[in-house]
Amino acid sequence: MDAIESYLSANRSRHLDELVELLSIPSVSALSEHKEDVRRAATWIQQKLTDAGFEHATLMETGGHPVVYADWLHAEDAPTVLVYGHYDVQPVDPVSLWKTPPFTPTVQGNQIYARGASDDKGPTLMHIHALGALLAVSGKLPVNIKFCIEGEEEIGSAHLHAFMEKEREHFAADLILISDTTMISPTQPAVVYGLRGLTACQIDVKTAASDLHSGLYGGAVPNAIHALVEVINSLHNEDGSVAVAGFYDNVAPLAQEEKEQYAKLGHDDEAYRASLGLTQLHGEPGYTTLERLWARPTLEVNGIYGGFQGEGTKTVIPCEAHAKITCRLVPNQDPQEILDLIENHLATHTPPGAKVTLVRQDGGKPYLAPYDHPAIQLASEAYAHAYGTPAVFTRMGGSIPVVETFSNVLHIPVVMMGFSLGDENFHAPNEHFSLDNFDKGLRTLCYYYTHLSQAMGQA
């Protein structure tokens, strides 16, 4: 490890320069105008994998944005690790709230600001750098490696499931390693063993054939926005719980051991509230904040629009209105079944004079892993090597749909070792990534890869 530490120190400037290069590419997968930028990011990663010494680096077509594949398969009697990451990023709107241009990476103090810095270009590139360091120092790797770096994670990995079904033999491995999760704090790393799932939909409300003059028709016709507000309000009870019939029926309860582990983390509700600029927290009663965040389902309104949006006044009664909804799901909840329940709810809560339609969108199932697996336990030890403290084992409130895909298609354990922090503004303006975690994360990963064969009894 001493030689590896020296190599990482000597190449730190180059590693940071390469991160800046990758972050400068506006690979926004959701926007068609950035289609070529997304492919440019894929090509950039393909070349870096080749430069680092990996073989068969190629772009594999999916029907959407390509998957970057590469491998190194010369470690006899050693496990094969499939490294997953994504090179696509979220849109940057509203640009006016960014303190620095989102695709002009800027280092301030020990943070680098840019879209994709924390989610997920920084952590993905760390695997290339860590494994590249092992190859450079030893001329070989202690394990076999395959890369699957996709370009559609931020749009629900729309093509990846079918792609993995078709290419399952090509990506066969003993475990999957992902760095797209978060740590508890800068000094407390975490190994995530559970993720919430996701389902999404849009609610469309229609009333008249067109917008109507509010003076000529006001008081005699239904208003689409009023109807939408009534529908949205019906989705929750006053205490914050979801009012959709059957929503909680299949939810797997938290084990007592998990409750005790979460309690030991010492979460400070007051500090959490203050950090978010809130006057109070709000959520499903009967659960702690961490339990709500990691192990309970949600239904959230993400956006609402309709009627006149411009400056000043336009005296119309809108004929249509729309809301975007997402639900975070927990074990035993199925995305399509939840949408069925919401659709049934809308049918029984449609206001007079309105037509309410549910438009189904992408989703992914929740995931829960056995955290006593030796590959997952080693992750905690690897963090301790770099951070001086072992990782805790947690669930995470976010969703990575591809995790459930990998688990079901390849039938191998998924190890989630994240290096991002919850306050790094991923999906929001001023996204940033800690360069301290960039440095320590490289050392964590080098330790993990070096000791994995022994941990799995294949040394």
C-alpha positions as a Markdown table, in Angstrom:
| # | Residue | x | y | z |
|---|---|---|---|---|
| 1 | Met | 0.0 | 0.0 | 0.0 |
| 2 | Asp | 2.9 | 2.4 | 0.5 |
| 3 | Ala | 3.8 | 2.3 | -3.2 |
| 4 | Ile | 0.2 | 2.9 | -4.1 |
| 5 | Glu | 0.0 | 5.9 | -1.7 |
| 6 | Ser | 3.1 | 7.4 | -3.2 |
| 7 | Tyr | 1.7 | 6.9 | -6.7 |
| 8 | Leu | -1.6 | 8.5 | -5.8 |
| 9 | Ser | 0.2 | 11.5 | -4.3 |
| 10 | Ala | 2.5 | 11.9 | -7.3 |
| 11 | Asn | -0.4 | 11.8 | -9.7 |
| 12 | Arg | -2.9 | 13.9 | -7.7 |
| 13 | Ser | -2.7 | 16.9 | -10.1 |
| 14 | Arg | -3.2 | 14.8 | -13.1 |
| 15 | His | -6.2 | 13.0 | -11.6 |
| 16 | Leu | -7.8 | 16.4 | -10.7 |
| 17 | Asp | -7.1 | 17.7 | -14.2 |
| 18 | Glu | -8.9 | 14.7 | -15.7 |
| 19 | Leu | -11.8 | 15.3 | -13.4 |
| 20 | Val | -12.0 | 18.9 | -14.6 |
| 21 | Glu | -12.0 | 17.7 | -18.2 |
| 22 | Leu | -14.8 | 15.2 | -17.7 |
| 23 | Leu | -16.9 | 17.7 | -15.7 |
| 24 | Ser | -16.6 | 20.2 | -18.6 |
| 25 | Ile | -18.6 | 18.0 | -20.9 |
| 26 | Pro | -22.3 | 18.9 | -20.6 |
| 27 | Ser | -23.6 | 15.3 | -20.8 |
| 28 | Val | -27.2 | 16.0 | -19.9 |
| 29 | Ser | -29.0 | 12.9 | -21.0 |
| 30 | Ala | -32.5 | 14.3 | -20.6 |
| 31 | Leu | -32.1 | 17.0 | -23.2 |
| 32 | Ser | -31.9 | 16.1 | -26.9 |
| 33 | Glu | -29.7 | 19.1 | -27.7 |
| 34 | His | -26.9 | 17.5 | -25.6 |
| 35 | Lys | -27.1 | 14.1 | -27.4 |
| 36 | Glu | -23.6 | 14.6 | -28.9 |
| 37 | Asp | -22.2 | 15.8 | -25.6 |
| 38 | Val | -23.4 | 12.7 | -23.9 |
| 39 | Arg | -21.6 | 10.6 | -26.5 |
| 40 | Arg | -18.5 | 12.8 | -26.2 |
| 41 | Ala | -18.4 | 12.0 | -22.5 |
| 42 | Ala | -18.7 | 8.3 | -23.2 |
| 43 | Thr | -15.8 | 8.5 | -25.7 |
| 44 | Trp | -13.7 | 10.4 | -23.2 |
| 45 | Ile | -14.2 | 7.7 | -20.6 |
| 46 | Gln | -13.5 | 5.0 | -23.2 |
| 47 | Gln | -10.1 | 6.6 | -23.9 |
| 48 | Lys | -9.2 | 7.0 | -20.3 |
| 49 | Leu | -9.9 | 3.4 | -19.6 |
| 50 | Thr | -7.6 | 2.5 | -22.5 |
| 51 | Asp | -4.9 | 4.9 | -21.2 |
| 52 | Ala | -5.2 | 3.3 | -17.8 |
| 53 | Gly | -4.4 | -0.1 | -19.2 |
| 54 | Phe | -7.8 | -1.7 | -19.5 |
| 55 | Glu | -8.6 | -3.9 | -22.5 |
| 56 | His | -11.5 | -4.1 | -25.0 |
| 57 | Ala | -12.7 | -0.5 | -24.2 |
| 58 | Thr | -15.7 | 0.1 | -26.4 |
| 59 | Leu | -19.0 | 1.9 | -26.6 |
| 60 | Met | -21.9 | -0.6 | -26.6 |
| 61 | Glu | -25.1 | 0.6 | -28.2 |
| 62 | Thr | -28.3 | 0.3 | -26.1 |
| 63 | Gly | -31.0 | 2.0 | -28.3 |
| 64 | Gly | -30.3 | 5.2 | -26.3 |
| 65 | His | -27.0 | 6.5 | -25.0 |
| 66 | Pro | -24.2 | 4.0 | -25.0 |
| 67 | Val | -22.7 | 1.9 | -22.2 |
| 68 | Val | -18.9 | 2.2 | -21.9 |
| 69 | Tyr | -17.3 | -1.3 | -21.4 |
| 70 | Ala | -13.8 | -2.3 | -20.6 |
| 71 | Asp | -12.1 | -5.1 | -18.8 |
| 72 | Trp | -9.0 | -6.7 | -17.3 |
| 73 | Leu | -9.4 | -10.4 | -16.8 |
| 74 | His | -6.0 | -11.9 | -16.0 |
| 75 | Ala | -6.2 | -12.5 | -12.3 |
| 76 | Glu | -6.4 | -16.3 | -11.9 |
| 77 | Asp | -8.5 | -17.8 | -9.1 |
| 78 | Ala | -9.7 | -14.3 | -8.2 |
| 79 | Pro | -13.2 | -12.8 | -8.1 |
| 80 | Thr | -14.5 | -10.7 | -11.0 |
| 81 | Val | -15.9 | -7.2 | -10.0 |
| 82 | Leu | -18.3 | -5.4 | -12.2 |
| 83 | Val | -17.8 | -1.7 | -11.7 |
| 84 | Tyr | -20.9 | 0.4 | -12.4 |
| 85 | Gly | -21.1 | 4.2 | -12.8 |
| 86 | His | -22.8 | 6.8 | -15.0 |
| 87 | Tyr | -21.4 | 9.6 | -17.0 |
| 88 | Asp | -24.7 | 11.4 | -17.7 |
| 89 | Val | -25.8 | 14.3 | -15.5 |
| 90 | Gln | -29.0 | 16.2 | -14.6 |
| 91 | Pro | -30.2 | 19.4 | -16.3 |
| 92 | Val | -28.8 | 22.6 | -14.7 |
| 93 | Asp | -31.9 | 24.8 | -14.5 |
| 94 | Pro | -32.3 | 27.3 | -13.0 |
| 95 | Val | -28.9 | 28.5 | -14.3 |
| 96 | Ser | -29.4 | 31.9 | -12.5 |
| 97 | Leu | -28.9 | 30.2 | -9.1 |
| 98 | Trp | -25.4 | 28.8 | -10.0 |
| 99 | Lys | -22.6 | 30.8 | -8.4 |
| 100 | Thr | -20.2 | 29.5 | -11.0 |
| 101 | Pro | -21.0 | 28.2 | -14.6 |
| 102 | Pro | -22.2 | 24.5 | -14.2 |
| 103 | Phe | -19.8 | 23.2 | -16.9 |
| 104 | Thr | -16.8 | 25.3 | -16.0 |
| 105 | Pro | -15.5 | 23.3 | -13.0 |
| 106 | Thr | -14.3 | 25.6 | -10.3 |
| 107 | Val | -12.2 | 24.7 | -7.2 |
| 108 | Gln | -13.1 | 26.7 | -4.1 |
| 109 | Gly | -11.3 | 25.7 | -1.0 |
| 110 | Asn | -11.5 | 21.9 | -0.9 |
| 111 | Gln | -14.6 | 21.6 | -3.1 |
| 112 | Ile | -15.0 | 21.4 | -6.8 |
| 113 | Tyr | -18.1 | 22.9 | -8.2 |
| 114 | Ala | -19.8 | 21.6 | -11.4 |
| 115 | Arg | -22.8 | 19.6 | -12.6 |
| 116 | Gly | -21.9 | 15.9 | -12.1 |
| 117 | Ala | -19.1 | 16.5 | -9.7 |
| 118 | Ser | -20.7 | 14.5 | -6.9 |
| 119 | Asp | -23.3 | 12.6 | -9.0 |
| 120 | Asp | -21.7 | 10.7 | -10.5 |
| 121 | Lys | -18.6 | 11.7 | -12.6 |
| 122 | Gly | -16.3 | 12.2 | -9.6 |
| 123 | Pro | -17.0 | 8.9 | -7.9 |
| 124 | Thr | -17.0 | 7.0 | -11.2 |
| 125 | Leu | -13.7 | 8.4 | -12.3 |
| 126 | Met | -12.2 | 7.5 | -8.9 |
| 127 | His | -12.6 | 3.8 | -9.8 |
| 128 | Ile | -10.6 | 4.3 | -13.0 |
| 129 | His | -7.9 | 6.2 | -11.2 |
| 130 | Ala | -7.7 | 3.7 | -8.3 |
| 131 | Leu | -7.5 | 0.6 | -10.5 |
| 132 | Gly | -5.2 | 2.5 | -12.9 |
| 133 | Ala | -2.9 | 3.1 | -9.9 |
| 134 | Leu | -2.8 | -0.6 | -9.0 |
| 135 | Leu | -2.0 | -1.5 | -12.6 |
| 136 | Ala | 0.7 | 1.1 | -12.8 |
| 137 | Val | 2.4 | 0.1 | -9.5 |
| 138 | Ser | 2.1 | -3.7 | -9.8 |
| 139 | Gly | 1.6 | -4.3 | -13.6 |
| 140 | Lys | -1.4 | -6.3 | -12.7 |
| 141 | Leu | -4.6 | -6.3 | -10.7 |
| 142 | Pro | -5.5 | -8.4 | -7.6 |
| 143 | Val | -9.0 | -9.1 | -9.1 |
| 144 | Asn | -10.6 | -9.3 | -12.5 |
| 145 | Ile | -12.5 | -6.1 | -13.6 |
| 146 | Lys | -15.3 | -5.3 | -15.9 |
| 147 | Phe | -16.7 | -1.8 | -16.4 |
| 148 | Cys | -20.3 | -0.9 | -17.1 |
| 149 | Ile | -20.6 | 2.9 | -17.2 |
| 150 | Glu | -23.9 | 4.1 | -18.6 |
| 151 | Gly | -25.3 | 7.3 | -20.0 |
| 152 | Glu | -29.0 | 7.1 | -19.0 |
| 153 | Glu | -29.0 | 6.8 | -15.2 |
| 154 | Glu | -30.5 | 10.3 | -14.8 |
| 155 | Ile | -33.4 | 9.4 | -17.1 |
| 156 | Gly | -34.2 | 6.1 | -15.3 |
| 157 | Ser | -31.7 | 3.8 | -17.1 |
| 158 | Ala | -34.5 | 3.4 | -19.7 |
| 159 | His | -32.6 | 1.0 | -22.0 |
| 160 | Leu | -30.3 | -0.7 | -19.5 |
| 161 | His | -32.6 | -3.6 | -18.3 |
| 162 | Ala | -33.2 | -4.9 | -21.8 |
| 163 | Phe | -29.5 | -4.4 | -22.6 |
| 164 | Met | -28.3 | -6.3 | -19.6 |
| 165 | Glu | -30.8 | -9.1 | -20.3 |
| 166 | Lys | -29.3 | -9.4 | -23.8 |
| 167 | Glu | -25.6 | -9.1 | -22.6 |
| 168 | Arg | -25.8 | -10.9 | -19.3 |
| 169 | Glu | -23.0 | -13.3 | -20.2 |
| 170 | His | -20.8 | -10.4 | -21.3 |
| 171 | Phe | -21.2 | -8.8 | -17.8 |
| 172 | Ala | -21.1 | -11.9 | -15.7 |
| 173 | Ala | -19.2 | -11.3 | -12.5 |
| 174 | Asp | -19.0 | -12.2 | -8.8 |
| 175 | Leu | -20.2 | -8.9 | -7.4 |
| 176 | Ile | -21.0 | -5.4 | -8.5 |
| 177 | Leu | -19.4 | -2.3 | -7.0 |
| 178 | Ile | -21.1 | 1.1 | -7.2 |
| 179 | Ser | -20.1 | 4.5 | -5.9 |
| 180 | Asp | -23.4 | 6.5 | -6.3 |
| 181 | Thr | -24.5 | 6.7 | -2.7 |
| 182 | Thr | -23.7 | 9.1 | 0.2 |
| 183 | Met | -21.7 | 9.1 | 3.4 |
| 184 | Ile | -23.3 | 10.1 | 6.8 |
| 185 | Ser | -20.8 | 12.9 | 7.3 |
| 186 | Pro | -17.3 | 14.0 | 6.2 |
| 187 | Thr | -15.9 | 11.8 | 9.1 |
| 188 | Gln | -18.4 | 9.0 | 9.0 |
| 189 | Pro | -18.5 | 6.8 | 5.9 |
| 190 | Ala | -21.4 | 4.5 | 5.2 |
| 191 | Val | -22.0 | 1.3 | 3.3 |
| 192 | Val | -25.5 | 1.3 | 1.8 |
| 193 | Tyr | -27.3 | -2.0 | 1.8 |
| 194 | Gly | -30.8 | -0.8 | 0.9 |
| 195 | Leu | -32.3 | 1.7 | -1.6 |
| 196 | Arg | -35.8 | 3.0 | -2.0 |
| 197 | Gly | -37.4 | 2.3 | -5.3 |
| 198 | Leu | -39.1 | 4.9 | -7.5 |
| 199 | Thr | -42.2 | 5.3 | -9.6 |
| 200 | Ala | -43.2 | 8.4 | -11.5 |
| 201 | Cys | -46.3 | 9.8 | -13.2 |
| 202 | Gln | -48.0 | 12.9 | -14.4 |
| 203 | Ile | -51.5 | 14.0 | -13.5 |
| 204 | Asp | -53.4 | 15.9 | -16.3 |
| 205 | Val | -56.6 | 17.7 | -15.5 |
| 206 | Lys | -58.9 | 19.0 | -18.3 |
| 207 | Thr | -62.1 | 21.0 | -18.1 |
| 208 | Ala | -63.3 | 23.2 | -21.0 |
| 209 | Ala | -62.3 | 23.0 | -24.6 |
| 210 | Ser | -60.2 | 26.1 | -24.2 |
| 211 | Asp | -59.2 | 28.8 | -21.7 |
| 212 | Leu | -62.1 | 31.0 | -20.9 |
| 213 | His | -62.5 | 34.7 | -20.1 |
| 214 | Ser | -62.8 | 35.0 | -16.3 |
| 215 | Gly | -65.2 | 37.9 | -16.5 |
| 216 | Leu | -67.6 | 36.3 | -19.1 |
| 217 | Tyr | -67.4 | 32.8 | -17.6 |
| 218 | Gly | -66.2 | 33.2 | -14.0 |
| 219 | Gly | -68.5 | 31.6 | -11.4 |
| 220 | Ala | -70.2 | 29.4 | -13.9 |
| 221 | Val | -67.5 | 26.9 | -15.1 |
| 222 | Pro | -64.9 | 24.7 | -13.4 |
| 223 | Asn | -61.3 | 25.9 | -13.2 |
| 224 | Ala | -58.7 | 23.2 | -14.1 |
| 225 | Ile | -56.1 | 24.5 | -11.6 |
| 226 | His | -58.7 | 24.5 | -8.8 |
| 227 | Ala | -59.5 | 21.0 | -9.7 |
| 228 | Leu | -55.9 | 19.9 | -9.7 |
| 229 | Val | -55.3 | 21.5 | -6.3 |
| 230 | Glu | -58.2 | 19.6 | -4.9 |
| 231 | Val | -56.9 | 16.3 | -6.4 |
| 232 | Ile | -53.3 | 17.0 | -5.1 |
| 233 | Asn | -54.6 | 17.8 | -1.6 |
| 234 | Ser | -56.5 | 14.5 | -1.5 |
| 235 | Leu | -53.3 | 12.5 | -1.8 |
| 236 | His | -52.2 | 13.2 | 1.8 |
| 237 | Asn | -53.7 | 13.2 | 5.2 |
| 238 | Glu | -53.1 | 16.2 | 7.5 |
| 239 | Asp | -50.4 | 14.4 | 9.4 |
| 240 | Gly | -48.3 | 13.9 | 6.3 |
| 241 | Ser | -49.1 | 10.3 | 5.6 |
| 242 | Val | -50.2 | 9.2 | 2.2 |
| 243 | Ala | -54.0 | 8.9 | 1.9 |
| 244 | Val | -54.1 | 6.6 | -1.2 |
| 245 | Ala | -55.9 | 3.5 | -0.2 |
| 246 | Gly | -53.6 | 0.5 | -0.1 |
| 247 | Phe | -50.4 | 2.5 | -0.4 |
| 248 | Tyr | -48.9 | 1.0 | 2.8 |
| 249 | Asp | -50.4 | -2.5 | 2.6 |
| 250 | Asn | -47.2 | -4.3 | 1.4 |
| 251 | Val | -44.6 | -2.2 | 3.1 |
| 252 | Ala | -42.0 | -4.5 | 4.8 |
| 253 | Pro | -41.5 | -3.3 | 8.4 |
| 254 | Leu | -38.1 | -2.3 | 9.8 |
| 255 | Ala | -36.4 | -4.9 | 11.8 |
| 256 | Gln | -35.7 | -4.0 | 15.4 |
| 257 | Glu | -32.0 | -4.4 | 14.8 |
| 258 | Glu | -32.2 | -1.8 | 12.1 |
| 259 | Lys | -34.1 | 0.6 | 14.3 |
| 260 | Glu | -31.4 | 0.2 | 17.0 |
| 261 | Gln | -28.6 | 0.8 | 14.5 |
| 262 | Tyr | -30.2 | 4.0 | 13.2 |
| 263 | Ala | -30.8 | 5.2 | 16.7 |
| 264 | Lys | -27.0 | 4.8 | 17.4 |
| 265 | Leu | -26.1 | 7.2 | 14.6 |
| 266 | Gly | -27.2 | 10.1 | 16.8 |
| 267 | His | -29.1 | 12.0 | 14.1 |
| 268 | Asp | -29.8 | 15.6 | 15.3 |
| 269 | Asp | -33.2 | 16.7 | 14.1 |
| 270 | Glu | -32.8 | 20.3 | 15.2 |
| 271 | Ala | -29.5 | 20.7 | 13.3 |
| 272 | Tyr | -31.0 | 18.9 | 10.3 |
| 273 | Arg | -34.0 | 21.3 | 10.4 |
| 274 | Ala | -31.8 | 24.4 | 10.7 |
| 275 | Ser | -29.5 | 23.3 | 7.9 |
| 276 | Leu | -32.4 | 23.1 | 5.5 |
| 277 | Gly | -33.8 | 26.5 | 6.5 |
| 278 | Leu | -37.1 | 25.0 | 7.8 |
| 279 | Thr | -39.3 | 26.1 | 10.6 |
| 280 | Gln | -40.2 | 22.5 | 11.4 |
| 281 | Leu | -39.9 | 18.9 | 10.0 |
| 282 | His | -42.9 | 17.1 | 8.7 |
| 283 | Gly | -43.7 | 13.5 | 7.8 |
| 284 | Glu | -45.4 | 10.3 | 8.5 |
| 285 | Pro | -46.0 | 10.0 | 12.2 |
| 286 | Gly | -44.6 | 7.3 | 14.4 |
| 287 | Tyr | -41.2 | 7.2 | 12.7 |
| 288 | Thr | -37.9 | 8.9 | 13.3 |
| 289 | Thr | -36.4 | 11.2 | 10.6 |
| 290 | Leu | -33.9 | 8.5 | 9.5 |
| 291 | Glu | -36.6 | 5.9 | 9.4 |
| 292 | Arg | -38.7 | 8.2 | 7.2 |
| 293 | Leu | -35.8 | 9.0 | 4.9 |
| 294 | Trp | -34.5 | 5.4 | 4.5 |
| 295 | Ala | -37.2 | 2.9 | 5.1 |
| 296 | Arg | -40.6 | 4.5 | 4.6 |
| 297 | Pro | -42.4 | 5.3 | 1.3 |
| 298 | Thr | -43.3 | 8.7 | 0.1 |
| 299 | Leu | -45.5 | 10.5 | -2.5 |
| 300 | Glu | -44.3 | 13.9 | -3.5 |
| 301 | Val | -45.5 | 16.6 | -5.9 |
| 302 | Asn | -42.4 | 17.6 | -7.9 |
| 303 | Gly | -43.9 | 20.2 | -10.2 |
| 304 | Ile | -47.3 | 21.8 | -10.9 |
| 305 | Tyr | -48.2 | 24.0 | -13.8 |
| 306 | Gly | -51.2 | 25.4 | -15.8 |
| 307 | Gly | -52.8 | 28.7 | -16.8 |
| 308 | Phe | -51.0 | 32.0 | -17.4 |
| 309 | Gln | -47.3 | 32.0 | -16.4 |
| 310 | Gly | -46.1 | 35.3 | -17.7 |
| 311 | Glu | -45.5 | 38.7 | -16.1 |
| 312 | Gly | -48.6 | 40.7 | -15.1 |
| 313 | Thr | -52.2 | 39.5 | -15.2 |
| 314 | Lys | -54.2 | 37.6 | -17.8 |
| 315 | Thr | -57.8 | 37.1 | -16.8 |
| 316 | Val | -58.5 | 33.6 | -17.9 |
| 317 | Ile | -59.9 | 30.4 | -16.4 |
| 318 | Pro | -57.4 | 27.7 | -17.3 |
| 319 | Cys | -58.8 | 24.7 | -19.1 |
| 320 | Glu | -56.0 | 22.4 | -18.2 |
| 321 | Ala | -53.4 | 21.9 | -15.4 |
| 322 | His | -50.7 | 19.3 | -14.7 |
| 323 | Ala | -48.7 | 17.9 | -11.8 |
| 324 | Lys | -45.6 | 15.7 | -11.8 |
| 325 | Ile | -45.5 | 13.1 | -9.1 |
| 326 | Thr | -42.9 | 10.7 | -7.8 |
| 327 | Cys | -43.1 | 8.0 | -5.1 |
| 328 | Arg | -40.1 | 6.6 | -3.3 |
| 329 | Leu | -40.8 | 2.9 | -2.5 |
| 330 | Val | -39.6 | 0.4 | 0.0 |
| 331 | Pro | -39.3 | -3.4 | 0.0 |
| 332 | Asn | -42.4 | -5.3 | -1.2 |
| 333 | Gln | -43.8 | -2.3 | -3.0 |
| 334 | Asp | -44.1 | -2.6 | -6.8 |
| 335 | Pro | -43.9 | 0.5 | -9.0 |
| 336 | Gln | -46.8 | -0.5 | -11.3 |
| 337 | Glu | -49.0 | -1.6 | -8.4 |
| 338 | Ile | -48.5 | 1.8 | -6.7 |
| 339 | Leu | -49.5 | 3.6 | -9.9 |
| 340 | Asp | -52.6 | 1.4 | -10.1 |
| 341 | Leu | -53.5 | 2.6 | -6.6 |
| 342 | Ile | -53.0 | 6.2 | -7.4 |
| 343 | Glu | -55.1 | 5.8 | -10.6 |
| 344 | Asn | -57.9 | 4.3 | -8.5 |
| 345 | His | -57.6 | 7.2 | -6.0 |
| 346 | Leu | -57.9 | 9.8 | -8.8 |
| 347 | Ala | -61.0 | 8.1 | -10.2 |
| 348 | Thr | -62.7 | 8.4 | -6.8 |
| 349 | His | -61.5 | 12.0 | -6.1 |
| 350 | Thr | -62.2 | 13.7 | -9.5 |
| 351 | Pro | -63.9 | 17.0 | -8.9 |
| 352 | Pro | -67.2 | 17.8 | -10.8 |
| 353 | Gly | -66.6 | 19.1 | -14.3 |
| 354 | Ala | -63.0 | 17.8 | -14.6 |
| 355 | Lys | -61.4 | 14.9 | -16.4 |
| 356 | Val | -58.3 | 13.6 | -14.6 |
| 357 | Thr | -55.8 | 11.4 | -16.4 |
| 358 | Leu | -52.7 | 9.6 | -15.1 |
| 359 | Val | -49.7 | 9.3 | -17.4 |
| 360 | Arg | -47.3 | 6.6 | -16.3 |
| 361 | Gln | -43.6 | 7.2 | -16.4 |
| 362 | Asp | -40.4 | 5.4 | -15.5 |
| 363 | Gly | -39.7 | 3.6 | -12.2 |
| 364 | Gly | -37.5 | 1.1 | -10.4 |
| 365 | Lys | -38.0 | -1.4 | -7.6 |
| 366 | Pro | -36.4 | -1.0 | -4.1 |
| 367 | Tyr | -33.4 | -3.1 | -3.2 |
| 368 | Leu | -32.2 | -4.7 | 0.1 |
| 369 | Ala | -29.0 | -6.6 | 0.4 |
| 370 | Pro | -27.6 | -9.0 | 3.1 |
| 371 | Tyr | -25.0 | -6.8 | 4.8 |
| 372 | Asp | -23.2 | -9.7 | 6.4 |
| 373 | His | -21.8 | -10.7 | 3.0 |
| 374 | Pro | -17.9 | -10.6 | 3.2 |
| 375 | Ala | -17.6 | -8.3 | 0.2 |
| 376 | Ile | -19.9 | -5.8 | 2.0 |
| 377 | Gln | -18.1 | -6.2 | 5.3 |
| 378 | Leu | -14.8 | -5.5 | 3.6 |
| 379 | Ala | -16.1 | -2.2 | 2.5 |
| 380 | Ser | -16.3 | -1.0 | 6.1 |
| 381 | Glu | -12.7 | -2.1 | 6.7 |
| 382 | Ala | -11.5 | -0.3 | 3.6 |
| 383 | Tyr | -13.1 | 3.0 | 4.7 |
| 384 | Ala | -11.4 | 2.6 | 8.1 |
| 385 | His | -8.0 | 2.4 | 6.3 |
| 386 | Ala | -8.5 | 5.8 | 4.7 |
| 387 | Tyr | -10.9 | 7.6 | 7.1 |
| 388 | Gly | -9.7 | 6.2 | 10.4 |
| 389 | Thr | -13.2 | 5.0 | 11.3 |
| 390 | Pro | -15.2 | 2.0 | 10.0 |
| 391 | Ala | -18.3 | 2.6 | 8.0 |
| 392 | Val | -21.7 | 2.2 | 9.3 |
| 393 | Phe | -24.3 | 0.1 | 7.4 |
| 394 | Thr | -27.4 | 2.1 | 6.3 |
| 395 | Arg | -30.1 | 2.3 | 3.8 |
| 396 | Met | -30.4 | 5.3 | 1.6 |
| 397 | Gly | -33.5 | 7.3 | 0.6 |
| 398 | Gly | -32.6 | 7.7 | -3.0 |
| 399 | Ser | -33.1 | 5.3 | -5.9 |
| 400 | Ile | -30.7 | 3.6 | -8.2 |
| 401 | Pro | -33.0 | 1.6 | -10.5 |
| 402 | Val | -30.1 | -0.3 | -12.1 |
| 403 | Val | -29.2 | -1.9 | -8.7 |
| 404 | Glu | -32.4 | -3.9 | -8.8 |
| 405 | Thr | -31.8 | -4.7 | -12.5 |
| 406 | Phe | -28.3 | -6.0 | -11.7 |
| 407 | Ser | -29.5 | -8.0 | -8.8 |
| 408 | Asn | -32.3 | -9.7 | -10.8 |
| 409 | Val | -30.4 | -10.2 | -14.0 |
| 410 | Leu | -27.0 | -11.2 | -12.8 |
| 411 | His | -28.0 | -12.7 | -9.4 |
| 412 | Ile | -24.9 | -11.4 | -7.6 |
| 413 | Pro | -24.4 | -9.1 | -4.5 |
| 414 | Val | -24.3 | -5.3 | -5.0 |
| 415 | Val | -21.8 | -3.4 | -2.9 |
| 416 | Met | -22.4 | 0.3 | -2.6 |
| 417 | Met | -19.5 | 2.4 | -1.4 |
| 418 | Gly | -20.3 | 6.1 | -1.8 |
| 419 | Phe | -18.0 | 9.1 | -1.3 |
| 420 | Ser | -20.5 | 11.9 | -1.8 |
| 421 | Leu | -22.2 | 13.9 | 1.0 |
| 422 | Gly | -25.9 | 14.6 | 1.3 |
| 423 | Asp | -25.4 | 18.4 | 1.2 |
| 424 | Glu | -23.5 | 18.5 | -2.1 |
| 425 | Asn | -26.4 | 19.8 | -4.1 |
| 426 | Phe | -26.6 | 17.0 | -6.7 |
| 427 | His | -29.7 | 17.6 | -8.9 |
| 428 | Ala | -29.6 | 21.2 | -7.8 |
| 429 | Pro | -27.7 | 24.4 | -8.5 |
| 430 | Asn | -24.1 | 24.6 | -7.2 |
| 431 | Glu | -23.4 | 20.9 | -7.1 |
| 432 | His | -20.0 | 20.2 | -5.6 |
| 433 | Phe | -17.8 | 17.4 | -4.5 |
| 434 | Ser | -15.3 | 17.2 | -1.6 |
| 435 | Leu | -11.7 | 16.8 | -2.9 |
| 436 | Asp | -10.9 | 15.4 | 0.6 |
| 437 | Asn | -13.3 | 12.6 | -0.2 |
| 438 | Phe | -11.8 | 12.4 | -3.7 |
| 439 | Asp | -8.4 | 11.7 | -2.2 |
| 440 | Lys | -9.5 | 9.4 | 0.7 |
| 441 | Gly | -11.9 | 7.6 | -1.6 |
| 442 | Leu | -9.0 | 6.6 | -4.0 |
| 443 | Arg | -7.2 | 5.1 | -1.0 |
| 444 | Thr | -10.3 | 3.4 | 0.2 |
| 445 | Leu | -10.9 | 1.8 | -3.2 |
| 446 | Cys | -7.3 | 0.7 | -3.6 |
| 447 | Tyr | -7.4 | -1.0 | -0.2 |
| 448 | Tyr | -10.8 | -2.7 | -1.1 |
| 449 | Tyr | -9.6 | -4.1 | -4.4 |
| 450 | Thr | -6.3 | -5.3 | -2.9 |
| 451 | His | -8.0 | -7.3 | -0.1 |
| 452 | Leu | -11.1 | -8.5 | -1.9 |
| 453 | Ser | -9.8 | -11.9 | -2.9 |
| 454 | Gln | -8.8 | -12.7 | 0.6 |
| 455 | Ala | -12.1 | -11.5 | 2.0 |
| 456 | Met | -14.0 | -13.7 | -0.3 |
| 457 | Gly | -11.8 | -16.7 | 0.4 |
| 458 | Gln | -10.3 | -16.8 | -3.1 |
| 459 | Ala | -6.8 | -15.7 | -2.2 |
